[in-house]
Amino acid sequence: MDAVKVIEIKKSVYESNDREADKLRAELKAKGIFLLNLMSSPGSGKTTTLKSVINKLKSEYRIGVMEADIDSDVDALTIARETGVKSIQLHTGGMCHLDAGMTRQGLDELIDSDIDFAILENVGNLVCPAEFDTGATKNAMILSVPEGHDKPLKYPLMFSICDLVLINKIDVMPYFDFDMEACKKNILMRNPKATIIPICAKTGEGIDEFANWLREEISKNR
Amino acid sequence: MDAVKVIEIKKSVYESNDREADKLRAELKAKGIFLLNLMSSPGSGKTTTLKSVINKLKSEYRIGVMEADIDSDVDALTIARETGVKSIQLHTGGMCHLDAGMTRQGLDELIDSDIDFAILENVGNLVCPAEFDTGATKNAMILSVPEGHDKPLKYPLMFSICDLVLINKIDVMPYFDFDMEACKKNILMRNPKATIIPICAKTGEGIDEFANWLREEISKNR
């Protein structure tokens, strides 16, 4: 369990990322694979949240995780050790986002393992990943309480493209000037269709609701 | 005080950003202007930190602040209202970073006000801003406790180019699994010359030390 595969992904050569993303999405659907693209700022709790929800779902689905980072393999190791599911590390070579071609390079490694639920943990960044469709079935993001409720005002595109917004670290709300109602209002201003779930990945609060959202979306995709 | 100037900055046309940045740095030095480029993840506390340190230094220097964001003018308004110094908002039009040409567009507005200490609050992003020299005299960044002590492992370039790393939100250390010694070790692994100052922008802890670092760097630049 102490070694995970590290893939140095290469810059995509496709002229139209949107076309490539639609193609990948259709291929995945045909194969019965649901792909979740999870995005957030650095340190919002993507890996801890994934650990929690994977441990709830791993008996129901064959799960595989791609951890994208510029460097290090700490996240893929954490997922492998603490959930036991297949986990690979994608190194982006300094790049600030993943596009559909890069996501495909990771999936090619994962799909060998006969999975039906793939998760991409994107590079920690609220700007660039929002601009590149990865081909995922659904986009989700985490906003954590310490970051502040004003973030939808400053990073409009990210909030507008996500089907699901998890508000993480609600256990520390008493220590921060965070207004949950203002936060929800700001998110819905950017994206009236967004599902919003307050969670605490560390204590498990809200993770059942996140797992139920995933079950429903996976079943819709079949 | 309720209105701040908002500048829609344009993409730079310069072929070599490094050359343009060196040129801007030399021009600023000749004019006796110190430019600080402050970077961090979204929500690490850049604006609150600036508010605190500006209130300590505004009687000694003629300060001007450029707040870069993709959208909104909340940060420039906050600085203007709570410190009284000249503050302008730069809208990056979706761009994830500022380069030297974009910084110059903002400075052209500020310098009219006869300033000697300019501050650029860069876009909240640990990846792309590290790749573009803004022409600043010094680079500083904030890592906040809730983000975790492993961030220098994942965002190597940002930590390696910063002269100063502020570790913010130390008041909430008891509520997070944050190892200060491991964090310092990780930062120094990326950049053995970095100055590291733990702070709490909200309570003011460490802000005197940050102000002293600035005084020293400003005097060295004269």
Short mmCIF file of C-alpha atoms in Angstrom, two decimals:
data_model
loop_
_atom_site.label_atom_id
_atom_site.label_comp_id
_atom_site.label_asym_id
_atom_site.label_seq_id
_atom_site.Cartn_x
_atom_site.Cartn_y
_atom_site.Cartn_z
CA MET A 1 0.00 0.00 0.00
CA ASP A 2 2.95 2.35 0.40
CA ALA A 3 3.59 2.86 -3.28
CA VAL A 4 1.23 4.53 -5.70
CA LYS A 5 1.70 4.91 -9.40
CA VAL A 6 2.78 8.41 -10.39
CA ILE A 7 1.96 9.50 -13.94
CA GLU A 8 3.66 12.50 -15.47
CA ILE A 9 0.86 13.75 -17.68
CA LYS A 10 1.63 15.59 -20.85
CA LYS A 11 0.11 18.73 -22.25
CA SER A 12 -2.84 17.93 -24.48
CA VAL A 13 -2.53 18.32 -28.19
CA TYR A 14 -6.23 18.76 -28.97
CA GLU A 15 -7.32 21.94 -30.63
CA SER A 16 -10.76 21.95 -29.11
CA ASN A 17 -10.90 20.92 -25.47
CA ASP A 18 -14.69 21.21 -25.39
CA ARG A 19 -15.06 18.71 -28.25
CA GLU A 20 -12.59 16.33 -26.61
CA ALA A 21 -14.41 16.64 -23.28
CA ASP A 22 -17.81 15.84 -24.83
CA LYS A 23 -16.25 12.82 -26.56
CA LEU A 24 -14.72 11.54 -23.31
CA ARG A 25 -18.00 12.06 -21.43
CA ALA A 26 -19.91 10.05 -24.06
CA GLU A 27 -17.31 7.24 -24.01
CA LEU A 28 -17.48 7.04 -20.22
CA LYS A 29 -21.26 6.92 -20.28
CA ALA A 30 -21.18 4.11 -22.85
CA LYS A 31 -18.83 2.16 -20.56
CA GLY A 32 -21.04 2.81 -17.51
CA ILE A 33 -18.40 4.90 -15.76
CA PHE A 34 -19.33 7.97 -13.70
CA LEU A 35 -16.55 10.57 -13.44
CA LEU A 36 -16.61 13.22 -10.71
CA ASN A 37 -14.32 16.24 -11.05
CA LEU A 38 -13.67 17.70 -7.57
CA MET A 39 -12.17 21.17 -7.36
CA SER A 40 -11.29 23.70 -4.62
CA SER A 41 -8.64 26.08 -3.29
CA PRO A 42 -5.49 24.53 -1.83
CA GLY A 43 -6.22 23.12 1.62
CA SER A 44 -10.03 23.14 1.48
CA GLY A 45 -10.17 19.46 2.38
CA LYS A 46 -10.61 17.64 -0.94
CA THR A 47 -8.62 14.56 0.09
CA THR A 48 -10.20 14.27 3.56
CA THR A 49 -13.68 14.64 2.05
CA LEU A 50 -12.94 11.98 -0.55
CA LYS A 51 -11.62 9.60 2.12
CA SER A 52 -14.86 9.98 4.10
CA VAL A 53 -17.24 9.52 1.20
CA ILE A 54 -15.26 6.68 -0.42
CA ASN A 55 -15.40 4.70 2.82
CA LYS A 56 -19.22 5.00 2.67
CA LEU A 57 -19.49 3.98 -0.99
CA LYS A 58 -16.70 1.50 -1.65
CA SER A 59 -18.87 -1.56 -1.00
CA GLU A 60 -21.38 -0.33 -3.62
CA TYR A 61 -19.08 0.81 -6.44
CA ARG A 62 -15.67 -0.08 -7.90
CA ILE A 63 -13.96 3.24 -7.21
CA GLY A 64 -10.75 4.66 -8.65
CA VAL A 65 -9.15 7.98 -7.74
CA MET A 66 -6.82 10.28 -9.69
CA GLU A 67 -4.99 12.81 -7.54
CA ALA A 68 -3.66 15.72 -9.58
CA ASP A 69 -0.87 17.84 -8.15
CA ILE A 70 2.05 19.79 -9.46
CA ASP A 71 4.34 17.78 -7.21
CA SER A 72 4.32 15.21 -4.34
CA ASP A 73 2.30 12.00 -4.01
CA VAL A 74 0.95 12.55 -0.49
CA ASP A 75 -2.70 12.65 -1.55
CA ALA A 76 -2.67 9.44 -3.60
CA LEU A 77 -0.85 7.66 -0.76
CA THR A 78 -3.44 8.90 1.75
CA ILE A 79 -6.36 7.67 -0.36
CA ALA A 80 -4.70 4.28 -1.01
CA ARG A 81 -3.79 3.74 2.65
CA GLU A 82 -7.00 4.94 4.22
CA THR A 83 -9.63 3.61 1.82
CA GLY A 84 -7.92 0.75 -0.01
CA VAL A 85 -9.30 1.83 -3.39
CA LYS A 86 -7.12 2.16 -6.46
CA SER A 87 -5.42 5.54 -6.43
CA ILE A 88 -2.95 7.11 -8.82
CA GLN A 89 -1.05 10.37 -8.68
CA LEU A 90 -1.03 12.65 -11.72
CA HIS A 91 1.79 15.15 -11.92
CA THR A 92 0.83 18.13 -14.03
CA GLY A 93 4.37 19.36 -14.66
CA GLY A 94 3.61 22.81 -13.26
CA MET A 95 0.29 23.14 -15.05
CA CYS A 96 -2.51 24.77 -13.09
CA HIS A 97 -5.43 22.68 -14.33
CA LEU A 98 -6.41 19.47 -16.09
CA ASP A 99 -8.18 19.37 -19.43
CA ALA A 100 -9.97 16.46 -21.10
CA GLY A 101 -6.85 15.09 -22.79
CA MET A 102 -4.92 15.08 -19.54
CA THR A 103 -7.84 13.47 -17.70
CA ARG A 104 -7.93 10.75 -20.36
CA GLN A 105 -4.25 9.96 -19.71
CA GLY A 106 -5.08 9.30 -16.06
CA LEU A 107 -8.24 7.34 -16.85
CA ASP A 108 -6.32 5.06 -19.21
CA GLU A 109 -4.38 3.88 -16.16
CA LEU A 110 -7.41 3.58 -13.90
CA ILE A 111 -9.81 1.85 -16.25
CA ASP A 112 -7.61 -1.25 -16.36
CA SER A 113 -8.87 -1.87 -12.84
CA ASP A 114 -12.48 -2.31 -13.97
CA ILE A 115 -13.95 0.67 -12.15
CA ASP A 116 -17.42 2.20 -12.47
CA PHE A 117 -16.90 5.35 -10.39
CA ALA A 118 -13.82 7.47 -11.11
CA ILE A 119 -12.89 10.56 -9.16
CA LEU A 120 -10.54 13.28 -10.31
CA GLU A 121 -9.15 15.47 -7.53
CA ASN A 122 -8.14 18.49 -9.59
CA VAL A 123 -5.24 20.89 -8.84
CA GLY A 124 -6.02 23.17 -5.86
CA ASN A 125 -7.00 26.35 -7.67
CA LEU A 126 -10.29 28.28 -7.93
CA VAL A 127 -9.44 29.90 -11.26
CA CYS A 128 -7.97 27.83 -14.07
CA PRO A 129 -9.61 24.40 -13.51
CA ALA A 130 -12.99 26.12 -14.02
CA GLU A 131 -11.99 27.07 -17.56
CA PHE A 132 -11.26 23.54 -18.79
CA ASP A 133 -13.97 20.90 -19.17
CA THR A 134 -12.33 17.63 -18.06
CA GLY A 135 -15.05 15.44 -19.59
CA ALA A 136 -16.41 14.66 -16.12
CA THR A 137 -20.01 13.55 -15.72
CA LYS A 138 -20.44 16.06 -12.89
CA ASN A 139 -18.41 18.91 -11.42
CA ALA A 140 -18.23 19.45 -7.67
CA MET A 141 -16.28 21.92 -5.57
CA ILE A 142 -15.45 22.52 -1.94
CA LEU A 143 -15.47 25.92 -0.30
CA SER A 144 -14.20 25.76 3.27
CA VAL A 145 -15.37 28.01 6.09
CA PRO A 146 -11.95 29.63 6.75
CA GLU A 147 -11.87 30.90 3.13
CA GLY A 148 -14.89 33.13 3.73
CA HIS A 149 -18.41 33.47 2.39
CA ASP A 150 -17.43 36.10 -0.19
CA LYS A 151 -15.58 33.70 -2.49
CA PRO A 152 -18.44 33.30 -5.02
CA LEU A 153 -18.15 37.05 -5.62
CA LYS A 154 -14.47 36.76 -6.50
CA TYR A 155 -14.34 33.45 -8.41
CA PRO A 156 -17.58 33.55 -10.40
CA LEU A 157 -16.80 30.96 -13.07
CA MET A 158 -15.88 28.17 -10.64
CA PHE A 159 -19.17 28.50 -8.75
CA SER A 160 -21.19 28.79 -11.94
CA ILE A 161 -19.95 25.50 -13.47
CA CYS A 162 -20.31 23.27 -10.39
CA ASP A 163 -23.34 21.03 -9.96
CA LEU A 164 -22.51 20.58 -6.28
CA VAL A 165 -20.89 22.93 -3.75
CA LEU A 166 -19.76 21.36 -0.48
CA ILE A 167 -19.19 23.86 2.34
CA ASN A 168 -16.51 22.16 4.44
CA LYS A 169 -15.04 22.67 7.93
CA ILE A 170 -18.36 23.74 9.45
CA ASP A 171 -17.00 22.53 12.82
CA VAL A 172 -14.82 25.66 13.03
CA MET A 173 -17.60 28.14 12.18
CA PRO A 174 -17.54 29.61 15.72
CA TYR A 175 -13.93 30.73 15.20
CA PHE A 176 -14.43 32.51 11.87
CA ASP A 177 -16.57 35.41 10.63
CA PHE A 178 -18.47 33.13 8.25
CA ASP A 179 -22.10 33.83 7.35
CA MET A 180 -23.65 30.59 6.06
CA GLU A 181 -26.79 32.25 4.71
CA ALA A 182 -24.78 34.92 2.88
CA CYS A 183 -22.57 32.16 1.48
CA LYS A 184 -25.54 30.18 0.13
CA LYS A 185 -27.01 33.36 -1.34
CA ASN A 186 -23.70 34.20 -3.06
CA ILE A 187 -23.42 30.67 -4.49
CA LEU A 188 -27.00 30.66 -5.79
CA MET A 189 -26.50 34.09 -7.35
CA ARG A 190 -23.71 32.55 -9.45
CA ASN A 191 -25.55 29.28 -10.04
CA PRO A 192 -29.24 28.98 -9.13
CA LYS A 193 -29.20 25.22 -9.89
CA ALA A 194 -26.29 24.34 -7.55
CA THR A 195 -26.86 21.78 -4.83
CA ILE A 196 -25.25 23.03 -1.60
CA ILE A 197 -24.29 20.65 1.23
CA PRO A 198 -22.56 21.88 4.42
CA ILE A 199 -20.14 19.19 5.65
CA CYS A 200 -17.34 18.48 8.05
CA ALA A 201 -15.04 15.95 6.42
CA LYS A 202 -13.16 15.43 9.70
CA THR A 203 -16.20 14.55 11.85
CA GLY A 204 -18.28 13.05 9.02
CA GLU A 205 -21.15 15.55 9.32
CA GLY A 206 -23.00 15.90 5.99
CA ILE A 207 -21.04 13.08 4.31
CA ASP A 208 -24.16 10.86 4.17
CA GLU A 209 -25.93 13.58 2.23
CA PHE A 210 -22.94 13.87 -0.15
CA ALA A 211 -22.96 10.07 -0.60
CA ASN A 212 -26.68 10.16 -1.41
CA TRP A 213 -26.15 12.90 -3.99
CA LEU A 214 -23.49 10.73 -5.64
CA ARG A 215 -25.73 7.61 -5.59
CA GLU A 216 -28.49 9.55 -7.29
CA GLU A 217 -26.23 11.08 -9.95
CA ILE A 218 -24.54 7.74 -10.65
CA SER A 219 -27.92 6.05 -11.12
CA LYS A 220 -29.09 8.85 -13.47
CA ASN A 221 -26.01 8.30 -15.63
CA ARG A 222 -26.75 4.62 -16.24
CA MET B 1 -14.78 56.55 0.57
CA ASP B 2 -17.47 54.29 -0.80
CA ALA B 3 -16.28 54.32 -4.38
CA VAL B 4 -12.98 52.92 -5.58
CA LYS B 5 -11.61 53.10 -9.07
CA VAL B 6 -11.97 49.82 -10.94
CA ILE B 7 -9.52 49.21 -13.78
CA GLU B 8 -10.19 46.54 -16.37
CA ILE B 9 -6.62 45.52 -17.12
CA LYS B 10 -5.73 44.17 -20.52
CA LYS B 11 -3.63 41.21 -21.45
CA SER B 12 -0.01 42.20 -21.85
CA VAL B 13 1.51 42.35 -25.28
CA TYR B 14 5.14 41.90 -24.25
CA GLU B 15 7.00 38.94 -25.63
CA SER B 16 9.31 38.58 -22.68
CA ASN B 17 7.65 39.12 -19.32
CA ASP B 18 10.97 38.69 -17.50
CA ARG B 19 12.56 41.53 -19.42
CA GLU B 20 9.53 43.76 -18.85
CA ALA B 21 9.56 42.91 -15.13
CA ASP B 22 13.25 43.80 -14.75
CA LYS B 23 12.60 47.07 -16.55
CA LEU B 24 9.66 47.95 -14.28
CA ARG B 25 11.67 47.05 -11.15
CA ALA B 26 14.53 49.33 -12.24
CA GLU B 27 12.12 52.20 -13.01
CA LEU B 28 10.45 51.86 -9.61
CA LYS B 29 13.81 51.84 -7.84
CA ALA B 30 14.85 54.98 -9.71
CA LYS B 31 11.63 56.66 -8.56
CA GLY B 32 12.14 55.50 -4.96
CA ILE B 33 9.06 53.28 -5.01
CA PHE B 34 9.01 49.91 -3.23
CA LEU B 35 6.53 47.42 -4.71
CA LEU B 36 5.38 44.41 -2.68
CA ASN B 37 3.62 41.55 -4.51
CA LEU B 38 1.46 39.64 -2.02
CA MET B 39 0.17 36.22 -3.05
CA SER B 40 -1.82 33.37 -1.45
CA SER B 41 -4.69 30.93 -1.90
CA PRO B 42 -8.19 32.37 -1.91
CA GLY B 43 -9.25 33.24 1.63
CA SER B 44 -5.84 33.10 3.32
CA GLY B 45 -6.28 36.59 4.70
CA LYS B 46 -4.39 38.87 2.30
CA THR B 47 -6.75 41.83 2.69
CA THR B 48 -7.02 41.56 6.48
CA THR B 49 -3.22 41.28 6.78
CA LEU B 50 -2.72 44.32 4.56
CA LYS B 51 -5.24 46.33 6.59
CA SER B 52 -3.33 45.55 9.80
CA VAL B 53 0.13 46.32 8.48
CA ILE B 54 -0.96 49.44 6.55
CA ASN B 55 -2.43 50.94 9.71
CA LYS B 56 1.00 50.51 11.35
CA LEU B 57 2.95 52.04 8.45
CA LYS B 58 0.72 54.70 6.90
CA SER B 59 2.22 57.53 8.94
CA GLU B 60 5.72 56.60 7.70
CA TYR B 61 5.07 55.97 3.98
CA ARG B 62 2.76 57.20 1.23
CA ILE B 63 1.04 53.88 0.53
CA GLY B 64 -1.05 52.79 -2.45
CA VAL B 65 -2.77 49.43 -2.90
CA MET B 66 -3.80 47.53 -6.04
CA GLU B 67 -6.35 44.79 -5.39
CA ALA B 68 -6.44 42.25 -8.23
CA ASP B 69 -9.48 40.06 -8.61
CA ILE B 70 -11.37 38.43 -11.43
CA ASP B 71 -14.52 40.17 -10.27
CA SER B 72 -15.94 42.29 -7.40
CA ASP B 73 -14.46 45.35 -5.70
CA VAL B 74 -14.93 44.26 -2.07
CA ASP B 75 -11.20 44.19 -1.27
CA ALA B 76 -10.38 47.65 -2.61
CA LEU B 77 -13.39 49.06 -0.77
CA THR B 78 -12.26 47.39 2.47
CA ILE B 79 -8.74 48.81 2.21
CA ALA B 80 -10.01 52.29 1.34
CA ARG B 81 -12.57 52.34 4.15
CA GLU B 82 -10.46 50.80 6.86
CA THR B 83 -7.06 52.37 6.24
CA GLY B 84 -7.78 55.53 4.26
CA VAL B 85 -4.90 54.89 1.82
CA LYS B 86 -5.36 55.08 -1.93
CA SER B 87 -6.75 51.80 -3.19
CA ILE B 88 -7.73 50.69 -6.67
CA GLN B 89 -9.35 47.50 -7.92
CA LEU B 90 -7.83 45.70 -10.89
CA HIS B 91 -10.14 43.35 -12.77
CA THR B 92 -8.17 40.68 -14.57
CA GLY B 93 -10.95 39.69 -16.97
CA GLY B 94 -10.82 36.05 -15.92
CA MET B 95 -7.03 35.86 -15.93
CA CYS B 96 -5.46 33.85 -13.13
CA HIS B 97 -2.39 35.99 -12.52
CA LEU B 98 -0.80 39.38 -13.11
CA ASP B 99 2.35 39.91 -15.14
CA ALA B 100 4.62 42.95 -15.32
CA GLY B 101 2.64 44.66 -18.08
CA MET B 102 -0.62 44.26 -16.16
CA THR B 103 1.02 45.51 -12.96
CA ARG B 104 2.25 48.57 -14.84
CA GLN B 105 -1.31 49.38 -15.92
CA GLY B 106 -2.34 49.46 -12.26
CA LEU B 107 0.75 51.42 -11.15
CA ASP B 108 0.09 54.08 -13.79
CA GLU B 109 -3.10 54.90 -11.89
CA LEU B 110 -1.53 54.74 -8.43
CA ILE B 111 1.64 56.70 -9.07
CA ASP B 112 -0.35 59.88 -9.77
CA SER B 113 -0.94 59.93 -6.02
CA ASP B 114 2.76 60.39 -5.22
CA ILE B 115 3.28 57.10 -3.38
CA ASP B 116 6.54 55.52 -2.23
CA PHE B 117 5.20 52.12 -1.13
CA ALA B 118 2.92 50.25 -3.54
CA ILE B 119 1.28 46.96 -2.73
CA LEU B 120 -0.15 44.51 -5.25
CA GLU B 121 -2.60 42.00 -3.81
CA ASN B 122 -2.40 39.35 -6.52
CA VAL B 123 -5.22 36.98 -7.59
CA GLY B 124 -5.86 34.28 -4.96
CA ASN B 125 -4.03 31.35 -6.53
CA LEU B 126 -0.95 29.35 -5.45
CA VAL B 127 -0.05 28.25 -8.99
CA CYS B 128 -0.08 30.78 -11.83
CA PRO B 129 0.97 34.01 -10.05
CA ALA B 130 4.25 32.26 -9.14
CA GLU B 131 5.07 31.88 -12.83
CA PHE B 132 4.89 35.56 -13.72
CA ASP B 133 7.35 38.13 -12.38
CA THR B 134 5.28 41.28 -11.73
CA GLY B 135 8.32 43.52 -11.44
CA ALA B 136 7.84 43.75 -7.68
CA THR B 137 10.77 44.67 -5.45
CA LYS B 138 9.89 41.76 -3.15
CA ASN B 139 7.49 38.81 -3.26
CA ALA B 140 5.57 37.73 -0.18
CA MET B 141 2.94 35.08 0.36
CA ILE B 142 0.51 34.00 3.03
CA LEU B 143 -0.13 30.40 3.98
CA SER B 144 -2.97 30.08 6.47
CA VAL B 145 -3.18 27.41 9.16
CA PRO B 146 -6.45 25.85 7.87
CA GLU B 147 -4.75 25.11 4.51
CA GLY B 148 -2.31 22.70 6.15
CA HIS B 149 1.45 22.43 6.62
CA ASP B 150 1.91 20.25 3.52
CA LYS B 151 1.29 23.02 0.98
CA PRO B 152 5.01 23.68 0.22
CA LEU B 153 5.17 20.05 -0.98
CA LYS B 154 2.36 20.61 -3.47
CA TYR B 155 3.02 24.16 -4.71
CA PRO B 156 6.82 24.23 -4.89
CA LEU B 157 7.32 27.20 -7.21
CA MET B 158 5.25 29.64 -5.13
CA PHE B 159 7.25 28.92 -1.99
CA SER B 160 10.57 29.02 -3.83
CA ILE B 161 10.07 32.54 -5.26
CA CYS B 162 8.85 34.27 -2.09
CA ASP B 163 11.23 36.31 0.06
CA LEU B 164 8.72 36.26 2.92
CA VAL B 165 6.18 33.64 4.00
CA LEU B 166 3.56 34.76 6.52
CA ILE B 167 1.81 31.91 8.33
CA ASN B 168 -1.60 33.39 9.12
CA LYS B 169 -4.55 32.44 11.35
CA ILE B 170 -2.31 31.04 14.11
CA ASP B 171 -5.16 31.79 16.56
CA VAL B 172 -7.06 28.74 15.25
CA MET B 173 -4.12 26.31 15.48
CA PRO B 174 -5.80 24.35 18.32
CA TYR B 175 -8.69 23.44 15.99
CA PHE B 176 -6.59 22.15 13.06
CA ASP B 177 -4.00 19.39 12.59
CA PHE B 178 -1.31 21.92 11.77
CA ASP B 179 2.33 21.22 12.62
CA MET B 180 4.19 24.56 12.72
CA GLU B 181 7.65 22.97 12.82
CA ALA B 182 6.87 20.67 9.87
CA CYS B 183 5.49 23.69 8.00
CA LYS B 184 8.67 25.73 8.55
CA LYS B 185 10.78 22.74 7.50
CA ASN B 186 8.73 22.30 4.31
CA ILE B 187 9.03 26.00 3.44
CA LEU B 188 12.80 26.07 4.04
CA MET B 189 13.22 22.91 1.94
CA ARG B 190 11.73 24.86 -1.00
CA ASN B 191 13.50 28.10 -0.16
CA PRO B 192 16.31 28.13 2.45
CA LYS B 193 16.48 31.95 2.31
CA ALA B 194 12.80 32.59 3.08
CA THR B 195 11.90 34.70 6.08
CA ILE B 196 8.99 33.08 7.94
CA ILE B 197 6.71 35.05 10.26
CA PRO B 198 3.71 33.45 12.02
CA ILE B 199 0.90 36.01 12.32
CA CYS B 200 -2.75 36.46 13.18
CA ALA B 201 -4.07 39.30 11.04
CA LYS B 202 -7.29 39.41 13.06
CA THR B 203 -5.68 39.85 16.50
CA GLY B 204 -2.56 41.66 15.26
CA GLU B 205 -0.10 39.05 16.52
CA GLY B 206 3.13 39.12 14.45
CA ILE B 207 2.10 42.23 12.49
CA ASP B 208 4.84 44.31 14.17
CA GLU B 209 7.41 41.83 12.92
CA PHE B 210 5.93 41.99 9.40
CA ALA B 211 6.03 45.82 9.56
CA ASN B 212 9.69 45.71 10.62
CA TRP B 213 10.56 43.38 7.74
CA LEU B 214 8.92 45.88 5.35
CA ARG B 215 10.75 48.87 6.92
CA GLU B 216 14.05 47.08 6.47
CA GLU B 217 13.39 46.03 2.87
CA ILE B 218 12.13 49.51 1.94
CA SER B 219 15.26 51.11 3.38
CA LYS B 220 17.51 48.63 1.52
CA ASN B 221 15.80 49.62 -1.76
CA ARG B 222 16.61 53.32 -1.38
#
